[in-house]
Amino acid sequence: MANSGEERVIDAVDHRGFDARRSNTGRRRAAWFIIGVEVAERFAHYGIGSNLISYLTGPLGQSTAVAAANVNAWSGISTILPVLGAFVADAFLGRYRTIIIASLIYVLGLAFLTSSAFMIPNTTEVTSSPSSFVNALFFFSLYLVAIGQSGHKPCVQAFGADQFDEKNLQEYRDRSSFFNWWYFSICAGISLVILVVVYIQEYVSWALGFGIPCVFMVISLVLFVLGRRLYRYSKRRQVEETNPFTRIGRVFLLAFKNQRLSSSELCIAELEANPSQDSPEELSFLNKALLVPNDGEMSCKSRDVEDATALVKLIPVWLTTLSYAIPYAQYMTFFTKQGVTMERTIFPGVMIPPASLQALISLSIIVFVLIYDRVLVPMGKSITKDPCGITTLKRIGTGMVIATLTMVVAALVESKRLKTAKEHGLIDQPNITGPMSIWWLFPQYILLGLADLHTLVGMQEFFYSQVPTELRSIGMALYLSALGVGSLLSSLLISLIDLTTGGDAGDSWFNSNLNRAHLDYFYYLLAVVSAVGFFTFLFISRSYTYRRVDGV
């Protein structure tokens, strides 16, 4: 029988505030409750976002370029706001409470969104512009959902990973597998929403299509609360302990004040404070916070400097992942609009909405997760001796290469579509479906799914594991914010290119008549951006030193 020291989990408590027991809290059983909550949230998010461009260009009457910019702006803001939600969770409320509050806001936003859809005729064709009130209610609801997501998204996944003790070797391995199965599960939910809810939105009712995700969010909130007895909760900071943001911020302040102190004093202070430090020269600017200022103020602790250093080292990696986030933003907009112009009969008598092809991303991830987790990881372990198969940075880089290939394939397919439209005299007949089958779009969706499995899952695990323990929600928010900034950059890039090439009145790359547009040029441009980003990422990642975890 294990002794009491082995039965307890360090730095975790149960729902009553007592030390968490390893035998009856956390691990896979608790994680599945949390995964279920995230599946419902992704169901809600994609119930809105996957077909949003069709709603904007149809019932709301926007042009293709404006609608794409709006989709990217919403997607970007909804994935940048989690930085604020993570700050509130890590500094004040804790992850569990933040999830509860954020879920309530999320449900309220979905309810308003459903109400706004009831006020507009159910159609995907432009009829007449809705009233200013309906437009205002729609966008208010949309961004209220983004606020709810800001607290929900970074905390749920971090809370799920918290159920595994990284100081226990078996649970550390299970946590790496958790990130794979986490993505597997939410992709199953995303596939369901894209295949079912998008069909309902296109052929039954937009209001019903927005209302179903609202019901799912309510059910998920109830299930999340029911699982509270199984969860492990991070120990609350004691009153006398400093807020992690305060102590890390103090490192930067003190380092700035001490920048004129001599290097000899710095080396002595570093060695005395942390004699086991491998590289005292690393980020020596921050290491000056170890010195006692001339005004007699207390110096920073070695741990504070290490935590600040860890955050600074993440910045270059974060910046390079933006080159992945920009191409990633296209599947909800231009990939979908391409499908509108193509023959959508996949089997005799079976026609699918163009947005439903997004399910291919999730389905490819579902298939490849099984192969990755059960075949490639064990093979990688035997070769690299890494408990996770390959390092997270190598996994991210692999996905960036696949993303570049995805953009090249998308550009070639679009060139073929434009050539087919010209050959059949459809250049000025955008409402007539061309003879080119929608099957041609399958490869770019499948490749994007394979890229997501590597880069997005790798980013989740990397940013979670490389931030200080108290800032794990911030770690997940960093991953999300990269996607958010990428979406905003995509929106800005689209607007600038559309303005430069003349808009719908000229030869815009994003002309509302896609037969006169040049999405192929845009995809080639994104392939170049992605390739440059990968080589920059490769250069930076070669010198990155992973944060050490005691006991592993």
JSON list of N, CA, C and O in Angstrom, two decimals, residues 494-513:
[
{"chain": "A", "resi": 494, "resn": "ILE", "atom": "N", "xyz": [-6.42, 41.51, -45.63]},
{"chain": "A", "resi": 494, "resn": "ILE", "atom": "CA", "xyz": [-7.52, 41.45, -46.61]},
{"chain": "A", "resi": 494, "resn": "ILE", "atom": "C", "xyz": [-8.00, 42.85, -46.97]},
{"chain": "A", "resi": 494, "resn": "ILE", "atom": "O", "xyz": [-8.18, 43.19, -48.14]},
{"chain": "A", "resi": 495, "resn": "SER", "atom": "N", "xyz": [-8.19, 43.69, -45.94]},
{"chain": "A", "resi": 495, "resn": "SER", "atom": "CA", "xyz": [-8.67, 45.06, -46.18]},
{"chain": "A", "resi": 495, "resn": "SER", "atom": "C", "xyz": [-7.69, 45.86, -47.02]},
{"chain": "A", "resi": 495, "resn": "SER", "atom": "O", "xyz": [-8.08, 46.59, -47.94]},
{"chain": "A", "resi": 496, "resn": "LEU", "atom": "N", "xyz": [-6.40, 45.74, -46.71]},
{"chain": "A", "resi": 496, "resn": "LEU", "atom": "CA", "xyz": [-5.38, 46.48, -47.45]},
{"chain": "A", "resi": 496, "resn": "LEU", "atom": "C", "xyz": [-5.29, 46.02, -48.90]},
{"chain": "A", "resi": 496, "resn": "LEU", "atom": "O", "xyz": [-5.20, 46.84, -49.83]},
{"chain": "A", "resi": 497, "resn": "ILE", "atom": "N", "xyz": [-5.31, 44.70, -49.10]},
{"chain": "A", "resi": 497, "resn": "ILE", "atom": "CA", "xyz": [-5.23, 44.17, -50.47]},
{"chain": "A", "resi": 497, "resn": "ILE", "atom": "C", "xyz": [-6.48, 44.55, -51.26]},
{"chain": "A", "resi": 497, "resn": "ILE", "atom": "O", "xyz": [-6.41, 44.93, -52.44]},
{"chain": "A", "resi": 498, "resn": "ASP", "atom": "N", "xyz": [-7.65, 44.49, -50.61]},
{"chain": "A", "resi": 498, "resn": "ASP", "atom": "CA", "xyz": [-8.90, 44.85, -51.29]},
{"chain": "A", "resi": 498, "resn": "ASP", "atom": "C", "xyz": [-8.89, 46.33, -51.68]},
{"chain": "A", "resi": 498, "resn": "ASP", "atom": "O", "xyz": [-9.32, 46.69, -52.79]},
{"chain": "A", "resi": 499, "resn": "LEU", "atom": "N", "xyz": [-8.37, 47.17, -50.79]},
{"chain": "A", "resi": 499, "resn": "LEU", "atom": "CA", "xyz": [-8.28, 48.60, -51.09]},
{"chain": "A", "resi": 499, "resn": "LEU", "atom": "C", "xyz": [-7.30, 48.86, -52.21]},
{"chain": "A", "resi": 499, "resn": "LEU", "atom": "O", "xyz": [-7.56, 49.66, -53.13]},
{"chain": "A", "resi": 500, "resn": "THR", "atom": "N", "xyz": [-6.17, 48.17, -52.18]},
{"chain": "A", "resi": 500, "resn": "THR", "atom": "CA", "xyz": [-5.12, 48.37, -53.18]},
{"chain": "A", "resi": 500, "resn": "THR", "atom": "C", "xyz": [-5.55, 47.90, -54.56]},
{"chain": "A", "resi": 500, "resn": "THR", "atom": "O", "xyz": [-5.23, 48.53, -55.58]},
{"chain": "A", "resi": 501, "resn": "THR", "atom": "N", "xyz": [-6.30, 46.80, -54.62]},
{"chain": "A", "resi": 501, "resn": "THR", "atom": "CA", "xyz": [-6.67, 46.22, -55.92]},
{"chain": "A", "resi": 501, "resn": "THR", "atom": "C", "xyz": [-8.04, 46.69, -56.41]},
{"chain": "A", "resi": 501, "resn": "THR", "atom": "O", "xyz": [-8.54, 46.16, -57.41]},
{"chain": "A", "resi": 502, "resn": "GLY", "atom": "N", "xyz": [-8.66, 47.66, -55.72]},
{"chain": "A", "resi": 502, "resn": "GLY", "atom": "CA", "xyz": [-9.82, 48.33, -56.28]},
{"chain": "A", "resi": 502, "resn": "GLY", "atom": "C", "xyz": [-11.18, 47.91, -55.80]},
{"chain": "A", "resi": 502, "resn": "GLY", "atom": "O", "xyz": [-12.20, 48.42, -56.29]},
{"chain": "A", "resi": 503, "resn": "GLY", "atom": "N", "xyz": [-11.29, 46.97, -54.85]},
{"chain": "A", "resi": 503, "resn": "GLY", "atom": "CA", "xyz": [-12.60, 46.56, -54.35]},
{"chain": "A", "resi": 503, "resn": "GLY", "atom": "C", "xyz": [-13.44, 45.89, -55.43]},
{"chain": "A", "resi": 503, "resn": "GLY", "atom": "O", "xyz": [-12.93, 45.47, -56.48]},
{"chain": "A", "resi": 504, "resn": "ASP", "atom": "N", "xyz": [-14.74, 45.78, -55.20]},
{"chain": "A", "resi": 504, "resn": "ASP", "atom": "CA", "xyz": [-15.62, 45.11, -56.15]},
{"chain": "A", "resi": 504, "resn": "ASP", "atom": "C", "xyz": [-15.70, 45.84, -57.48]},
{"chain": "A", "resi": 504, "resn": "ASP", "atom": "O", "xyz": [-16.04, 45.26, -58.51]},
{"chain": "A", "resi": 505, "resn": "ALA", "atom": "N", "xyz": [-15.39, 47.14, -57.48]},
{"chain": "A", "resi": 505, "resn": "ALA", "atom": "CA", "xyz": [-15.46, 47.92, -58.72]},
{"chain": "A", "resi": 505, "resn": "ALA", "atom": "C", "xyz": [-14.24, 47.69, -59.62]},
{"chain": "A", "resi": 505, "resn": "ALA", "atom": "O", "xyz": [-14.25, 48.04, -60.79]},
{"chain": "A", "resi": 506, "resn": "GLY", "atom": "N", "xyz": [-13.19, 47.08, -59.06]},
{"chain": "A", "resi": 506, "resn": "GLY", "atom": "CA", "xyz": [-11.97, 46.84, -59.83]},
{"chain": "A", "resi": 506, "resn": "GLY", "atom": "C", "xyz": [-11.66, 45.37, -59.95]},
{"chain": "A", "resi": 506, "resn": "GLY", "atom": "O", "xyz": [-12.56, 44.53, -60.02]},
{"chain": "A", "resi": 507, "resn": "ASP", "atom": "N", "xyz": [-10.37, 45.05, -59.97]},
{"chain": "A", "resi": 507, "resn": "ASP", "atom": "CA", "xyz": [-9.93, 43.66, -60.09]},
{"chain": "A", "resi": 507, "resn": "ASP", "atom": "C", "xyz": [-9.44, 43.16, -58.74]},
{"chain": "A", "resi": 507, "resn": "ASP", "atom": "O", "xyz": [-8.35, 42.59, -58.61]},
{"chain": "A", "resi": 508, "resn": "SER", "atom": "N", "xyz": [-10.24, 43.36, -57.71]},
{"chain": "A", "resi": 508, "resn": "SER", "atom": "CA", "xyz": [-9.85, 42.97, -56.36]},
{"chain": "A", "resi": 508, "resn": "SER", "atom": "C", "xyz": [-9.61, 41.47, -56.27]},
{"chain": "A", "resi": 508, "resn": "SER", "atom": "O", "xyz": [-10.31, 40.67, -56.89]},
{"chain": "A", "resi": 509, "resn": "TRP", "atom": "N", "xyz": [-8.63, 41.12, -55.48]},
{"chain": "A", "resi": 509, "resn": "TRP", "atom": "CA", "xyz": [-8.39, 39.71, -55.21]},
{"chain": "A", "resi": 509, "resn": "TRP", "atom": "C", "xyz": [-9.59, 39.09, -54.50]},
{"chain": "A", "resi": 509, "resn": "TRP", "atom": "O", "xyz": [-9.78, 37.88, -54.53]},
{"chain": "A", "resi": 510, "resn": "PHE", "atom": "N", "xyz": [-10.42, 39.94, -53.87]},
{"chain": "A", "resi": 510, "resn": "PHE", "atom": "CA", "xyz": [-11.55, 39.45, -53.07]},
{"chain": "A", "resi": 510, "resn": "PHE", "atom": "C", "xyz": [-12.87, 39.97, -53.63]},
{"chain": "A", "resi": 510, "resn": "PHE", "atom": "O", "xyz": [-13.82, 40.22, -52.88]},
{"chain": "A", "resi": 511, "resn": "ASN", "atom": "N", "xyz": [-12.94, 40.12, -54.94]},
{"chain": "A", "resi": 511, "resn": "ASN", "atom": "CA", "xyz": [-14.18, 40.57, -55.58]},
{"chain": "A", "resi": 511, "resn": "ASN", "atom": "C", "xyz": [-15.33, 39.66, -55.13]},
{"chain": "A", "resi": 511, "resn": "ASN", "atom": "O", "xyz": [-15.17, 38.45, -55.02]},
{"chain": "A", "resi": 512, "resn": "SER", "atom": "N", "xyz": [-16.51, 40.27, -54.87]},
{"chain": "A", "resi": 512, "resn": "SER", "atom": "CA", "xyz": [-17.66, 39.46, -54.45]},
{"chain": "A", "resi": 512, "resn": "SER", "atom": "C", "xyz": [-18.04, 38.43, -55.51]},
{"chain": "A", "resi": 512, "resn": "SER", "atom": "O", "xyz": [-18.59, 37.38, -55.19]},
{"chain": "A", "resi": 513, "resn": "ASN", "atom": "N", "xyz": [-17.74, 38.73, -56.77]},
{"chain": "A", "resi": 513, "resn": "ASN", "atom": "CA", "xyz": [-17.83, 37.74, -57.83]},
{"chain": "A", "resi": 513, "resn": "ASN", "atom": "C", "xyz": [-16.52, 36.95, -57.82]},
{"chain": "A", "resi": 513, "resn": "ASN", "atom": "O", "xyz": [-15.52, 37.40, -58.38]}
]
